[in-house]
Coordinates of C-alpha atoms in Angstrom, one line a residue:
X1 CA 26.5 -12.3 -14.2
X2 CA 23.1 -10.6 -14.1
X3 CA 21.3 -14.0 -14.3
X4 CA 23.4 -15.3 -11.5
X5 CA 22.4 -12.3 -9.3
X6 CA 18.8 -12.8 -10.1
X7 CA 19.0 -16.5 -9.2
X8 CA 20.7 -15.5 -5.9
X9 CA 17.9 -13.1 -5.2
X10 CA 15.2 -15.7 -6.0
X11 CA 17.0 -18.3 -3.9
X12 CA 17.3 -16.0 -0.9
X13 CA 13.6 -15.0 -1.2
X14 CA 12.4 -18.6 -1.5
X15 CA 14.4 -19.9 1.5
X16 CA 13.6 -17.1 3.9
X17 CA 10.2 -16.4 5.3
X18 CA 8.3 -13.2 4.4
X19 CA 5.9 -11.7 6.9
X20 CA 3.2 -9.5 5.2
X21 CA 1.3 -7.3 7.6
X22 CA -1.5 -5.1 6.2
X23 CA -3.4 -2.6 8.3
X24 CA -6.4 -0.6 7.1
X25 CA -7.1 2.2 9.6
X26 CA -10.1 4.3 10.6
X27 CA -12.2 5.6 7.6
X28 CA -14.3 8.0 9.5
X29 CA -16.9 8.0 6.8
X30 CA -18.8 5.1 5.1
X31 CA -17.1 5.5 1.7
X32 CA -13.6 5.5 3.3
X33 CA -14.4 2.6 5.6
X34 CA -15.6 0.6 2.5
X35 CA -12.6 1.7 0.5
X36 CA -9.9 1.0 3.1
X37 CA -11.2 -2.4 4.1
X38 CA -11.7 -3.3 0.5
X39 CA -8.1 -2.5 -0.4
X40 CA -7.0 -4.5 2.6
X41 CA -9.0 -7.5 1.5
X42 CA -7.7 -7.2 -2.0
X43 CA -4.1 -7.3 -0.7
X44 CA -4.9 -10.2 1.6
X45 CA -6.4 -12.3 -1.2
X46 CA -3.6 -11.4 -3.7
X47 CA -0.9 -12.4 -1.2
X48 CA -2.5 -15.7 -0.2
X49 CA -2.8 -16.6 -3.9
X50 CA 0.7 -15.3 -4.9
X51 CA 2.7 -16.4 -1.8
X52 CA 0.8 -19.2 -0.1
X53 CA 3.8 -20.2 2.0
X54 CA 4.2 -16.7 3.4
X55 CA 3.0 -15.5 6.8
X56 CA 0.2 -13.1 6.1
X57 CA -1.8 -11.0 8.6
X58 CA -4.4 -8.4 7.7
X59 CA -6.3 -6.1 10.1
X60 CA -9.2 -3.8 9.1
X61 CA -12.3 -2.4 10.6
X62 CA -12.7 -2.7 14.4
X63 CA -9.8 -5.2 14.6
X64 CA -7.3 -2.6 13.4
X65 CA -6.5 -1.2 16.8
X66 CA -3.1 -0.1 18.1
X67 CA -3.1 -2.9 20.7
X68 CA -3.6 -5.5 17.9
X69 CA -0.9 -3.9 15.7
X70 CA 1.5 -3.9 18.6
X71 CA 0.7 -7.5 19.5
X72 CA 1.3 -8.8 16.0
X73 CA 4.5 -7.0 15.6
X74 CA 5.7 -8.5 18.9
X75 CA 4.7 -11.9 17.5
X76 CA 6.8 -11.3 14.4
X77 CA 9.7 -10.2 16.6
X78 CA 9.6 -13.6 18.4
X79 CA 9.1 -15.7 15.2
X80 CA 11.2 -14.0 12.6
X81 CA 14.8 -14.9 11.7
X82 CA 17.5 -12.4 10.8
X83 CA 17.3 -13.3 7.1
X84 CA 13.5 -13.1 6.9
X85 CA 11.6 -10.2 5.3
X86 CA 8.8 -8.0 6.7
X87 CA 6.4 -6.1 4.5
X88 CA 4.2 -3.7 6.4
X89 CA 1.5 -1.9 4.4
X90 CA -0.6 0.9 6.0
X91 CA -3.9 2.1 4.4
X92 CA -6.1 4.9 5.6
X93 CA -5.9 8.3 7.1
X94 CA -2.9 9.9 8.8
X95 CA -2.1 13.2 10.4
X96 CA 1.1 15.0 11.1
X97 CA 2.3 18.0 13.0
X98 CA 5.8 19.5 13.5
X99 CA 6.5 16.7 16.1
X100 CA 5.2 13.4 14.7
X101 CA 3.0 11.6 12.3
X102 CA 0.0 9.5 13.5
X103 CA -1.8 6.6 11.8
X104 CA -5.5 6.9 12.5
X105 CA -6.9 3.8 14.1
X106 CA -10.0 2.8 16.0
X107 CA -9.2 4.1 19.5
X108 CA -5.7 5.4 20.2
X109 CA -3.7 6.3 17.1
X110 CA -0.2 4.9 16.5
X111 CA 2.6 7.4 16.0
X112 CA 5.5 6.9 13.6
X113 CA 7.9 7.1 16.5
X114 CA 6.0 4.3 18.3
X115 CA 5.9 2.2 15.1
X116 CA 9.6 2.7 14.5
X117 CA 10.3 1.5 18.0
X118 CA 8.4 -1.7 17.4
X119 CA 10.1 -2.2 14.0
X120 CA 13.5 -1.7 15.6
X121 CA 12.9 -4.7 17.8
X122 CA 12.5 -7.1 14.9
X123 CA 15.5 -9.4 14.3
X124 CA 15.4 -8.8 10.6
X125 CA 16.7 -5.6 9.0
X126 CA 15.1 -6.6 5.7
X127 CA 12.0 -4.4 6.1
X128 CA 9.7 -2.7 3.7
X129 CA 7.3 -0.1 5.1
X130 CA 4.6 1.2 2.6
X131 CA 2.7 4.0 4.3
X132 CA -0.1 4.8 1.9
X133 CA -2.1 7.1 4.1
X134 CA -2.7 10.8 3.9
X135 CA 0.1 12.9 5.5
X136 CA 2.4 9.8 5.3
X137 CA 5.3 11.9 4.2
X138 CA 5.5 13.1 7.7
X139 CA 6.5 9.6 8.9
X140 CA 9.7 9.3 6.9
X141 CA 12.0 11.0 9.4
X142 CA 10.9 8.7 12.2
X143 CA 10.8 5.5 10.1
X144 CA 14.0 5.9 8.1
X145 CA 16.9 3.5 8.8
X146 CA 19.7 2.1 6.8
X147 CA 18.6 -0.9 4.7
X148 CA 14.9 -0.2 5.6
X149 CA 12.8 0.7 2.6
X150 CA 10.2 3.4 3.4
X151 CA 7.6 4.4 0.8
X152 CA 5.0 7.1 1.4
X153 CA 2.0 8.2 -0.6
X154 CA 2.7 11.9 0.1
X155 CA 5.8 14.0 0.1
X156 CA 5.0 15.7 3.4
X157 CA 2.7 15.7 6.4
X158 CA 0.9 18.7 4.9
X159 CA -0.6 16.7 2.1
X160 CA -3.7 15.7 4.0
X161 CA -6.2 14.6 1.4
X162 CA -7.2 11.0 1.1
X163 CA -4.8 9.1 -1.3
X164 CA -5.4 7.0 -4.3
X165 CA -1.8 5.6 -4.3
X166 CA -3.0 2.3 -2.5
X167 CA -5.2 1.5 -5.5
X168 CA -2.2 1.5 -7.9
X169 CA 0.2 -0.1 -5.4
X170 CA -2.1 -3.1 -5.3
X171 CA -2.5 -2.9 -9.1
X172 CA 1.3 -2.9 -9.5
X173 CA 1.6 -6.0 -7.3
X174 CA -0.7 -8.0 -9.6
X175 CA 0.1 -6.5 -13.0
X176 CA 3.0 -8.3 -14.8
X177 CA 3.7 -4.9 -16.5
X178 CA 5.2 -3.7 -13.2
X179 CA 7.9 -6.4 -13.6
X180 CA 10.1 -4.2 -15.7
X181 CA 13.0 -6.6 -16.0
X182 CA 10.7 -9.5 -16.7
X183 CA 12.3 -11.9 -14.1
X184 CA 9.0 -12.8 -12.4
X185 CA 10.1 -11.1 -9.2
X186 CA 8.4 -7.8 -8.4
X187 CA 10.6 -5.6 -6.3
X188 CA 9.6 -2.7 -4.1
X189 CA 11.3 -0.3 -6.5
X190 CA 9.3 -1.7 -9.5
X191 CA 6.0 -1.4 -7.7
X192 CA 6.8 2.1 -6.4
X193 CA 7.6 3.3 -9.9
X194 CA 4.4 1.7 -11.3
X195 CA 2.1 3.1 -8.6
X196 CA 3.8 6.6 -8.6
X197 CA 3.3 6.9 -12.4
X198 CA -0.3 5.6 -12.3
X199 CA -1.2 8.0 -9.5
X200 CA 0.2 11.0 -11.4
X201 CA -1.8 10.0 -14.5
X202 CA -4.9 9.7 -12.4
X203 CA -4.8 13.3 -11.4
X204 CA -3.9 14.3 -15.0
X205 CA -6.9 12.4 -16.4
X206 CA -9.2 13.8 -13.8
X207 CA -7.9 17.3 -14.5
X208 CA -7.3 17.9 -10.8
X209 CA -4.4 19.4 -8.9
X210 CA -2.4 16.5 -7.5
X211 CA -2.7 16.3 -3.7
X212 CA -0.2 13.5 -3.2
X213 CA 3.3 12.9 -4.4
X214 CA 4.8 9.6 -3.5
X215 CA 8.4 9.2 -2.1
X216 CA 10.8 6.4 -1.5
X217 CA 13.7 6.3 1.0
X218 CA 16.1 3.4 1.6
X219 CA 19.4 5.0 2.3
X220 CA 18.7 6.0 5.9
X221 CA 19.0 9.7 5.1
X222 CA 15.5 10.7 6.3
X223 CA 14.7 12.4 3.0
X224 CA 12.5 10.6 0.4
X225 CA 12.8 11.1 -3.3
X226 CA 10.4 10.8 -6.2
X227 CA 13.1 9.5 -8.6
X228 CA 15.6 7.2 -7.0
X229 CA 19.0 7.1 -8.8
X230 CA 22.7 6.4 -8.3
X231 CA 23.2 10.2 -8.1
X232 CA 21.0 10.6 -5.0
X233 CA 21.9 7.2 -3.5
X234 CA 18.3 6.0 -3.3
X235 CA 16.7 2.9 -4.7
X236 CA 19.4 0.3 -4.4
X237 CA 17.9 -1.6 -1.4
X238 CA 14.4 -1.2 -2.9
X239 CA 15.6 -2.6 -6.2
X240 CA 16.7 -5.8 -4.4
X241 CA 13.7 -6.1 -2.1
X242 CA 11.4 -8.8 -3.6
X243 CA 7.8 -8.1 -2.8
X244 CA 6.4 -11.2 -4.4
X245 CA 6.6 -13.6 -7.3
X246 CA 4.2 -13.3 -10.2
X247 CA 3.2 -17.0 -10.7
X248 CA -0.2 -17.0 -9.0
X249 CA -0.7 -13.2 -9.6
X250 CA -0.3 -13.8 -13.3
X251 CA -2.9 -16.5 -13.3
X252 CA -5.3 -14.2 -11.5
X253 CA -4.6 -11.3 -13.9
X254 CA -5.4 -13.6 -16.8
X255 CA -8.8 -14.5 -15.4
X256 CA -11.2 -12.3 -17.5
X257 CA -14.0 -12.3 -14.9
X258 CA -11.5 -11.3 -12.1
X259 CA -10.0 -8.6 -14.3
X260 CA -13.5 -7.2 -15.1
X261 CA -14.4 -7.0 -11.5
X262 CA -11.1 -5.3 -10.6
X263 CA -11.7 -2.8 -13.3
X264 CA -15.2 -2.2 -12.2
X265 CA -14.1 -1.6 -8.6
X266 CA -11.4 0.9 -9.8
X267 CA -14.1 2.7 -11.9
X268 CA -16.5 2.9 -8.9
X269 CA -13.7 4.2 -6.7
X270 CA -12.9 6.9 -9.3
X271 CA -16.6 7.8 -9.5
X272 CA -16.7 8.2 -5.7
X273 CA -13.5 10.4 -5.9
X274 CA -15.2 12.6 -8.5
X275 CA -18.4 12.8 -6.5
X276 CA -16.6 13.9 -3.4
X277 CA -14.7 16.5 -5.5
X278 CA -18.1 17.9 -6.6
X279 CA -19.7 17.7 -3.2
X280 CA -19.6 21.5 -2.5
X281 CA -21.6 22.3 -5.6
X282 CA -24.3 19.7 -5.1
X283 CA -27.5 19.6 -3.1
X284 CA -27.0 17.5 0.1
X285 CA -29.7 15.0 -0.8
X286 CA -28.4 14.6 -4.3
X287 CA -24.9 14.0 -3.1
X288 CA -26.1 11.5 -0.5
X289 CA -28.3 9.6 -3.0
X290 CA -25.5 9.2 -5.5
X291 CA -23.0 8.3 -2.9
X292 CA -25.3 5.6 -1.5
X293 CA -25.8 4.0 -4.9
X294 CA -22.1 4.0 -5.6
X295 CA -21.3 2.5 -2.2
X296 CA -23.9 -0.3 -2.8
X297 CA -22.3 -1.1 -6.2
X298 CA -18.9 -1.0 -4.6
X299 CA -20.0 -3.4 -1.8
X300 CA -21.5 -5.8 -4.4
X301 CA -18.3 -5.8 -6.5
X302 CA -16.2 -6.4 -3.4
X303 CA -18.4 -9.3 -2.4
X304 CA -17.9 -10.8 -5.9
X305 CA -14.2 -10.4 -5.6
X306 CA -14.1 -12.0 -2.2
X307 CA -15.8 -15.2 -3.4

């Protein structure tokens, strides 16, 4: 019976279209601009390799405007069929007050309420929203909807520090270890668990107080949970939502050169995190000098990955 269900899931995923839409918002500082755009490029490349038949759109830098986001979601609304899937991934900075969450973009920001309105117009209810920005927990109430999977990097709008969750979400999408049931289909629930665990271990290793606590919500309750279960009614839809197949991703992960570059990039990003953490105790020129060197190395690594 389990094998039959898995085959049904694979068949449905293969015969319906999947629209992947990744947006890297405003960095505000050179290191964040480089990091956010780099993550968006990594996702774009991974998706094109793993799901070449999918419909993939990636916006970053000056192109990641509210107008362009709205325009592409309107295009999806015209093109998508009821049985298609939409995977929307947000990277960057966010802000939240007692009224609404906003995704920081070049020019006017995009609020969670506005985004929800655009998503509600899509003909498909099979939607995965992965909001990996700071303060992303503040977007859950506006975005929640029955059968819509919403994942956030933070548990509330008050967690305002830059997040590392995107790093491990991307890693989970390309690491076969995330496929816990070994069926070569990585689900939203599997990647969430992988990234949430890796993020927690990052702060433990760095001996830092965690400033982000990822949540998942797919029951339309408006409240996310860290550990989805039958008891709290969360995780069922996410466990059935296929994010991608592992075929091409496995091939990439077995490329020693590619793996080395990905590890190097992760190490450089961790060094930048550590440097920013120590900024207050450093001389300005020393901080800027070290940051510039790390950014140059990160740019060179990203260029090698892009080739």
